[in-house]
mmCIF file of C-alpha atoms in Angstrom:
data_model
loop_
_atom_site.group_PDB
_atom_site.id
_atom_site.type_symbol
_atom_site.label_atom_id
_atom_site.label_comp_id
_atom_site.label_asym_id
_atom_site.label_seq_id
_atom_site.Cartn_x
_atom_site.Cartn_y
_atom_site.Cartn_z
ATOM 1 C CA UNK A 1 -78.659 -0.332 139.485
ATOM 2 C CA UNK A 2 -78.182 3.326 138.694
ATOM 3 C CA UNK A 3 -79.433 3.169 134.844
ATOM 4 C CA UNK A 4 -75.793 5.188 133.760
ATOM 5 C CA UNK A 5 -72.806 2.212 133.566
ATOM 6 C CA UNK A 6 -69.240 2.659 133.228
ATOM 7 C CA UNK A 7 -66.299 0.669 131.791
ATOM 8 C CA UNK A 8 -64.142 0.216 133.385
ATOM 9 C CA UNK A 9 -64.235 0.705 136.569
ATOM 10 C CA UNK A 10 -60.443 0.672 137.250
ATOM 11 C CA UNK A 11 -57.403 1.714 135.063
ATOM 12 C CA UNK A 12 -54.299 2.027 135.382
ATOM 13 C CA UNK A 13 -51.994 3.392 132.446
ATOM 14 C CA UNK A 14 -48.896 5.085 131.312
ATOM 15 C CA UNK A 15 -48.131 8.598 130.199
ATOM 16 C CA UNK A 16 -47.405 7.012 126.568
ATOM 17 C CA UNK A 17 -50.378 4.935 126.200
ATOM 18 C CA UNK A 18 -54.174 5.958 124.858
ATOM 19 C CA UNK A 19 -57.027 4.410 126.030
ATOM 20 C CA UNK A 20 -61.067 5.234 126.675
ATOM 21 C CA UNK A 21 -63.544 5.621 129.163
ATOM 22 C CA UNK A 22 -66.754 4.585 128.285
ATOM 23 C CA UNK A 23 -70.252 5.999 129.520
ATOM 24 C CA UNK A 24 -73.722 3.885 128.806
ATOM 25 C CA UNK A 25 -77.170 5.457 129.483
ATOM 26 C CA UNK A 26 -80.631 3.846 129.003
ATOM 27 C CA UNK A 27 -82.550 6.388 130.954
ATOM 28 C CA UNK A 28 -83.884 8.200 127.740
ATOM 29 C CA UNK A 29 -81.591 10.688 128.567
ATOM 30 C CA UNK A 30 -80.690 13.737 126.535
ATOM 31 C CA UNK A 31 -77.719 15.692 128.462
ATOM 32 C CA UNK A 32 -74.487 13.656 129.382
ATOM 33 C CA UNK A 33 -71.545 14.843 131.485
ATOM 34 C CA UNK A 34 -68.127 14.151 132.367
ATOM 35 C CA UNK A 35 -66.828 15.309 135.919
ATOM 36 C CA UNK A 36 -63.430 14.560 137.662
ATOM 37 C CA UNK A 37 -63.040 13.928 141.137
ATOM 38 C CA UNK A 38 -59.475 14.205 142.272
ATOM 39 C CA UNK A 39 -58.311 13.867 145.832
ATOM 40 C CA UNK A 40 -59.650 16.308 148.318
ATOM 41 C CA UNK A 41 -61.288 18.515 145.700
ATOM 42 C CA UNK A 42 -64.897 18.704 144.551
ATOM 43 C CA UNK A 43 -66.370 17.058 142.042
ATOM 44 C CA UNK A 44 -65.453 19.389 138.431
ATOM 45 C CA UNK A 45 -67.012 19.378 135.404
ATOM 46 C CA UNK A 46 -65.467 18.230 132.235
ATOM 47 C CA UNK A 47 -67.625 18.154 129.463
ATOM 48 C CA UNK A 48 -71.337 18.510 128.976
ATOM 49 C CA UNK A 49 -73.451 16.768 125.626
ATOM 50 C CA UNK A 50 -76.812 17.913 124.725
ATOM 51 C CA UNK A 51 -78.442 15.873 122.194
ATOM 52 C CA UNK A 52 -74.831 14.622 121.050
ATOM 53 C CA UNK A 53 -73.698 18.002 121.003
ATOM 54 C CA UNK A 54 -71.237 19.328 123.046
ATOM 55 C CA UNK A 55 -72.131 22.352 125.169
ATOM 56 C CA UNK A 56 -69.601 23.022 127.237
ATOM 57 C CA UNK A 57 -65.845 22.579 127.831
ATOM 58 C CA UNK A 58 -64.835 23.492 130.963
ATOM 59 C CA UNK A 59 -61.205 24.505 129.754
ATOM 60 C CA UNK A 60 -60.181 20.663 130.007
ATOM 61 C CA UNK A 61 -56.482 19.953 128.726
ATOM 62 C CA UNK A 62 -56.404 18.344 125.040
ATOM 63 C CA UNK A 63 -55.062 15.359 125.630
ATOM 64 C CA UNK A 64 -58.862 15.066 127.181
ATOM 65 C CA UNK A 65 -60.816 14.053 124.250
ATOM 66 C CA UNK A 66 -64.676 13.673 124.702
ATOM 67 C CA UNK A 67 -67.040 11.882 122.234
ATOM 68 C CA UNK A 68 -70.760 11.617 122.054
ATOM 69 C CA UNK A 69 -71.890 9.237 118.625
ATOM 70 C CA UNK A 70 -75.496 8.924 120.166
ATOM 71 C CA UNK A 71 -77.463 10.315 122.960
ATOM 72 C CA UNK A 72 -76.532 6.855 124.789
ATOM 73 C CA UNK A 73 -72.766 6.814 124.761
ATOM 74 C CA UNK A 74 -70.187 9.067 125.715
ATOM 75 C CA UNK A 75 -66.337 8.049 125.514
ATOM 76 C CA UNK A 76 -63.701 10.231 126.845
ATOM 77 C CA UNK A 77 -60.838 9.193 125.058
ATOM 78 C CA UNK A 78 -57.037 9.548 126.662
ATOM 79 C CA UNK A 79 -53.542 9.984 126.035
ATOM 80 C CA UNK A 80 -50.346 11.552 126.685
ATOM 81 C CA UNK A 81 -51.634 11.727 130.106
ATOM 82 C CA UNK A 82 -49.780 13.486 132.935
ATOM 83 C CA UNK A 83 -49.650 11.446 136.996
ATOM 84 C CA UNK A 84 -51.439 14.872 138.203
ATOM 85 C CA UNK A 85 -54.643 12.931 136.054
ATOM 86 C CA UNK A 86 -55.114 10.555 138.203
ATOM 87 C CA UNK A 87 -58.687 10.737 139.948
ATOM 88 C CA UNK A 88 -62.277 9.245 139.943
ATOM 89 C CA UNK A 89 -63.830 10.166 136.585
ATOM 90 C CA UNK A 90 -67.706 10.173 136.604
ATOM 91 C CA UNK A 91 -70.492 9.797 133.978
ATOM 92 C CA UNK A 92 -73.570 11.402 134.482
ATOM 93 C CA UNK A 93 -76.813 11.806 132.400
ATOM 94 C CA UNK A 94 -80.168 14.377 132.913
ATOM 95 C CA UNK A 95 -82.993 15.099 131.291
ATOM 96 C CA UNK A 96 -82.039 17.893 129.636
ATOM 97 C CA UNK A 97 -79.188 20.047 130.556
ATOM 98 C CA UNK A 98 -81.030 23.144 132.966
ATOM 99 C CA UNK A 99 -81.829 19.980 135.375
ATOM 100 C CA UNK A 100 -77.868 19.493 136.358
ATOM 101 C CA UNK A 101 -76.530 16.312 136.514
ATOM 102 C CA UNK A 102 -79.247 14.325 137.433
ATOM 103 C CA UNK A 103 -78.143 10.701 138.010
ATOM 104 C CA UNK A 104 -74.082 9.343 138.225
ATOM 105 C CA UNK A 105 -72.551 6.471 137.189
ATOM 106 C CA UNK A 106 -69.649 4.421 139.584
ATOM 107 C CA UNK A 107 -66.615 6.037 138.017
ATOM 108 C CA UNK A 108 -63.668 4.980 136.811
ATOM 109 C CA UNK A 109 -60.762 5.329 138.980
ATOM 110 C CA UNK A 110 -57.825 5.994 136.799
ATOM 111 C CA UNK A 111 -54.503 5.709 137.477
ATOM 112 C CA UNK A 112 -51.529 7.397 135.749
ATOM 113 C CA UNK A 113 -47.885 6.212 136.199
ATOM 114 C CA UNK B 1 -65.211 28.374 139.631
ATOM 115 C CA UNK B 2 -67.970 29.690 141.695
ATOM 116 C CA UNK B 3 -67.089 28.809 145.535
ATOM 117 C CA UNK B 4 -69.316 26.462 147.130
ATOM 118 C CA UNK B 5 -68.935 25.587 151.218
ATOM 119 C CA UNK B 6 -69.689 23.115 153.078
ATOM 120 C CA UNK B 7 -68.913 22.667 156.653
ATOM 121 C CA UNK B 8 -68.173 20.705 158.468
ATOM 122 C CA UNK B 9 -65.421 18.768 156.755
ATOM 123 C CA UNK B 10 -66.364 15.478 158.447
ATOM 124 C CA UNK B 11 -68.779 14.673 161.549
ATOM 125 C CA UNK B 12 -69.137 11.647 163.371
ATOM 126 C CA UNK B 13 -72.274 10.948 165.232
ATOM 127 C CA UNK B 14 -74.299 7.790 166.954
ATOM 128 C CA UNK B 15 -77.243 6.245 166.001
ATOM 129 C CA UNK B 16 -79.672 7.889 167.383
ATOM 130 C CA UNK B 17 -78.872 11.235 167.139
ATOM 131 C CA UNK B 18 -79.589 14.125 165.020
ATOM 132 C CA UNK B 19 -77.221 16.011 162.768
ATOM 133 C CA UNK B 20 -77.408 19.044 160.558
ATOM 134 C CA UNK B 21 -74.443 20.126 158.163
ATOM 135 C CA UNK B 22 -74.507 23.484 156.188
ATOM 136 C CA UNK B 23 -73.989 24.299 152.370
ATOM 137 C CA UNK B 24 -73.020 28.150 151.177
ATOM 138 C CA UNK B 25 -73.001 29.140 147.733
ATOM 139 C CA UNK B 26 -73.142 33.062 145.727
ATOM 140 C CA UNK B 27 -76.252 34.408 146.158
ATOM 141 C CA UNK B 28 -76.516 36.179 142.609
ATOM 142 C CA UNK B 29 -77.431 34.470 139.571
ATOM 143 C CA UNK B 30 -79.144 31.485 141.364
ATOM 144 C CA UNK B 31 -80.747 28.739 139.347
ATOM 145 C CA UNK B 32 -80.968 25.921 141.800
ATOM 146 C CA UNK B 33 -79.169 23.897 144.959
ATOM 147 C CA UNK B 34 -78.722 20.240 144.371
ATOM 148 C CA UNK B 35 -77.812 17.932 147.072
ATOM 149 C CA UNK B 36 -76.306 14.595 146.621
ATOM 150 C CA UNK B 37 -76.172 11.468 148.976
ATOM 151 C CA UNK B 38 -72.527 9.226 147.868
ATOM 152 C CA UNK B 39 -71.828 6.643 149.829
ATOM 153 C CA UNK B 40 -68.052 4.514 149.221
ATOM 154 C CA UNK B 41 -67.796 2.393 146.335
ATOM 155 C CA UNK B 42 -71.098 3.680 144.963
ATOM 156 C CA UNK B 43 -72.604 6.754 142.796
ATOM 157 C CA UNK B 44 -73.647 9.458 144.286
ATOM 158 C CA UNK B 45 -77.261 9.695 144.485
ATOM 159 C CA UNK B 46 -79.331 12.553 144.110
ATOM 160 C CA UNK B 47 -81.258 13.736 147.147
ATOM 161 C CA UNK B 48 -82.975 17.083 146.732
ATOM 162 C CA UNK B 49 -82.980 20.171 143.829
ATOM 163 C CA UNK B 50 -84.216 23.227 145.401
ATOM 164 C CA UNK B 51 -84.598 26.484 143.374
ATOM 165 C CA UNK B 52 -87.001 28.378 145.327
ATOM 166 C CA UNK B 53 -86.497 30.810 148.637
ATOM 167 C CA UNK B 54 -87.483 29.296 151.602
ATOM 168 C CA UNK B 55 -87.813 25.989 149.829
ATOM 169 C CA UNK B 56 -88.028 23.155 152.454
ATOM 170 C CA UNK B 57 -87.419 19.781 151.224
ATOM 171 C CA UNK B 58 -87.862 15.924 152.866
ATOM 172 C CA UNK B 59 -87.299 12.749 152.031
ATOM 173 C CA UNK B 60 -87.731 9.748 155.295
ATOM 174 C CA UNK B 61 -85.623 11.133 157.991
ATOM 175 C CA UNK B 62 -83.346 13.816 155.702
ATOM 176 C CA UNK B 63 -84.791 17.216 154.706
ATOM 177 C CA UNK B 64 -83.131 20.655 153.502
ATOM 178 C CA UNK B 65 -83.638 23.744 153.519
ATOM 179 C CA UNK B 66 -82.641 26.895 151.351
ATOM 180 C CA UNK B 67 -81.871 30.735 151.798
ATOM 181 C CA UNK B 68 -80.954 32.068 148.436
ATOM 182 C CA UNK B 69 -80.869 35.678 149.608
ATOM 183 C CA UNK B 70 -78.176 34.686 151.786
ATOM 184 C CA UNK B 71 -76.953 31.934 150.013
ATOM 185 C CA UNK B 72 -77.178 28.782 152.573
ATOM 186 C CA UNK B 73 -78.556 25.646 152.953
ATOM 187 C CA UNK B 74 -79.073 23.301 155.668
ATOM 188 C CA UNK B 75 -79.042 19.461 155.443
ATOM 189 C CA UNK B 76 -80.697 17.766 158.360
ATOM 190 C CA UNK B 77 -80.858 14.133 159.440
ATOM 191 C CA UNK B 78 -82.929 12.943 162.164
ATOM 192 C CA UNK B 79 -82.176 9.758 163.925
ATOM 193 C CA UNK B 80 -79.251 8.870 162.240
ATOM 194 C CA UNK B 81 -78.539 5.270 161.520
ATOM 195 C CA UNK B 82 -75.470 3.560 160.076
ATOM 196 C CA UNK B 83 -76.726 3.094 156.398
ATOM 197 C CA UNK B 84 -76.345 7.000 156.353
ATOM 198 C CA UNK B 85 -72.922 7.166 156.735
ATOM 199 C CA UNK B 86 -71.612 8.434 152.953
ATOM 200 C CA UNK B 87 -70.538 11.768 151.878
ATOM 201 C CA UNK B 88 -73.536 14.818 151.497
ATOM 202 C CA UNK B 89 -72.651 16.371 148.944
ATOM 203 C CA UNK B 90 -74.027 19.908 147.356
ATOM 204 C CA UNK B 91 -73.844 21.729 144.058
ATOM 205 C CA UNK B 92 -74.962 25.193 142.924
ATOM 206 C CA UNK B 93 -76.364 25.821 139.928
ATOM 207 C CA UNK B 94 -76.391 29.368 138.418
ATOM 208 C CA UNK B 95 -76.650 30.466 134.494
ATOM 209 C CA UNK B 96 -75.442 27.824 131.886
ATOM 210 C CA UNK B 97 -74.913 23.995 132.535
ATOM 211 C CA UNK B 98 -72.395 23.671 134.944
ATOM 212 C CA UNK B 99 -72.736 22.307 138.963
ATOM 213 C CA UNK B 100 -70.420 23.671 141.110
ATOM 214 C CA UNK B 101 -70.084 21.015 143.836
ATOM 215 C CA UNK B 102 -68.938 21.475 147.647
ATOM 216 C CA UNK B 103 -65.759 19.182 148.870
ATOM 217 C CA UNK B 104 -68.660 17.549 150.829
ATOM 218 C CA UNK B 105 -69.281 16.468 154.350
ATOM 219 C CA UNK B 106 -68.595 13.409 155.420
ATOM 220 C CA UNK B 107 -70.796 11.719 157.439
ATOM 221 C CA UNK B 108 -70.047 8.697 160.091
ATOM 222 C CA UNK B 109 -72.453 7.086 162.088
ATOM 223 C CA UNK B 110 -71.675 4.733 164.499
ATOM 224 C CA UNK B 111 -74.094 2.145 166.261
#
């Protein structure tokens, strides 16, 4: 049980479709992040939340859309997405946002054909 | 991108034995060294923050250590048993809110 959850954990989809990833937190945590893990590269950060504010966007592509409607939930919402995508995308929540990414949800391993 | 290191790539040990890998990050504008534990099919887990010179860290048979003058750090596992065979991970933190993680090292240990 790692307290952040993430649905789902697999997905495959097209370069046409749209879809979301959805991040879950009951920690009582304030700071939320998005990182990508794509094969044989470290882990990169996407997005960071504070408070359901975004802090930082680490030059991510548009068709990369990140949402935050409460300090519990983050989305990042997809589409028009390119085969080069394709990599483990992982949730993480902190305390605040100094502390780094303190605890990681499974992924989602996402697929684009 | 700040550049992160870690070496070696991959290591594979048996049970029993002792390992050390090695994380090196910029040594201006520290804020802290973060190490994770991920094992396959799971999160990765977070093992240690360090932020201070010198800082020596354990937790059961793992414990780290950090040189922020000359920007290293040293994970070390004694006895090593199956169960910690995953992927050590580490991340610098500097100014702002990013983590700049390490490719990792991955760890097998066979009985």
């Amino acid at each position: 049980e790692t307290g952040v959850t993430q649905t789902p954990r697999h997905l495959v989809m097209g370069m046409t479709n749209k879809k979301s990833l959805k991040c879950e937190q009951h920690l009582g945590h304030n700071a939320m992040y998005w990182y990508k893990q794509s094969a044989k590269k470290p882990l990169e950060l996407m997005f960071v939340y504070n408070f359901k504010e975004q802090t930082e966007n680490n030059s991510v592509p548009s068709r990369f859309s990140p949402e935050c409607p409460n300090s519990s939930h983050l989305f990042l919402h997809l589409h028009t997405l390119q085969p080069e995508d394709s990599a483990l995308y992982l949730c993480a929540s902190s305390q605040d946002p100094l502390a780094g990414a303190g605890v990681f949800g499974p992924g989602t391993r996402l697929t684009v054909l | 991108i700040l550049n992160v290191e870690q070496s070696p790539q991959s290591l594979h040990v048996q049970e029993g034995d002792s390992t050390n890998f090695t994380c090196s990050f910029p040594s201006s504008n520290f804020y802290a060294l973060h190490w994770y534990r991920w094992e396959t099919a799971k999160s990765p887990e977070a093992l240690f923050v360090m932020t201070l010179n010198g800082d020596e860290k354990k937790k059961g048979r793992i414990s780290a250590t950090l040189n922020t003058k000359e920007g290293y750090s040293y994970l070390y596992i004694k006895g090593s048993q199956p169960e910690d065979s995953a992927t050590y991970l580490c991340a610098f933190e500097g100014s702002g809110y990013a983590l700049n993680f390490g490719k990792g090292t991955s760890l097998l240990v066979t009985p």
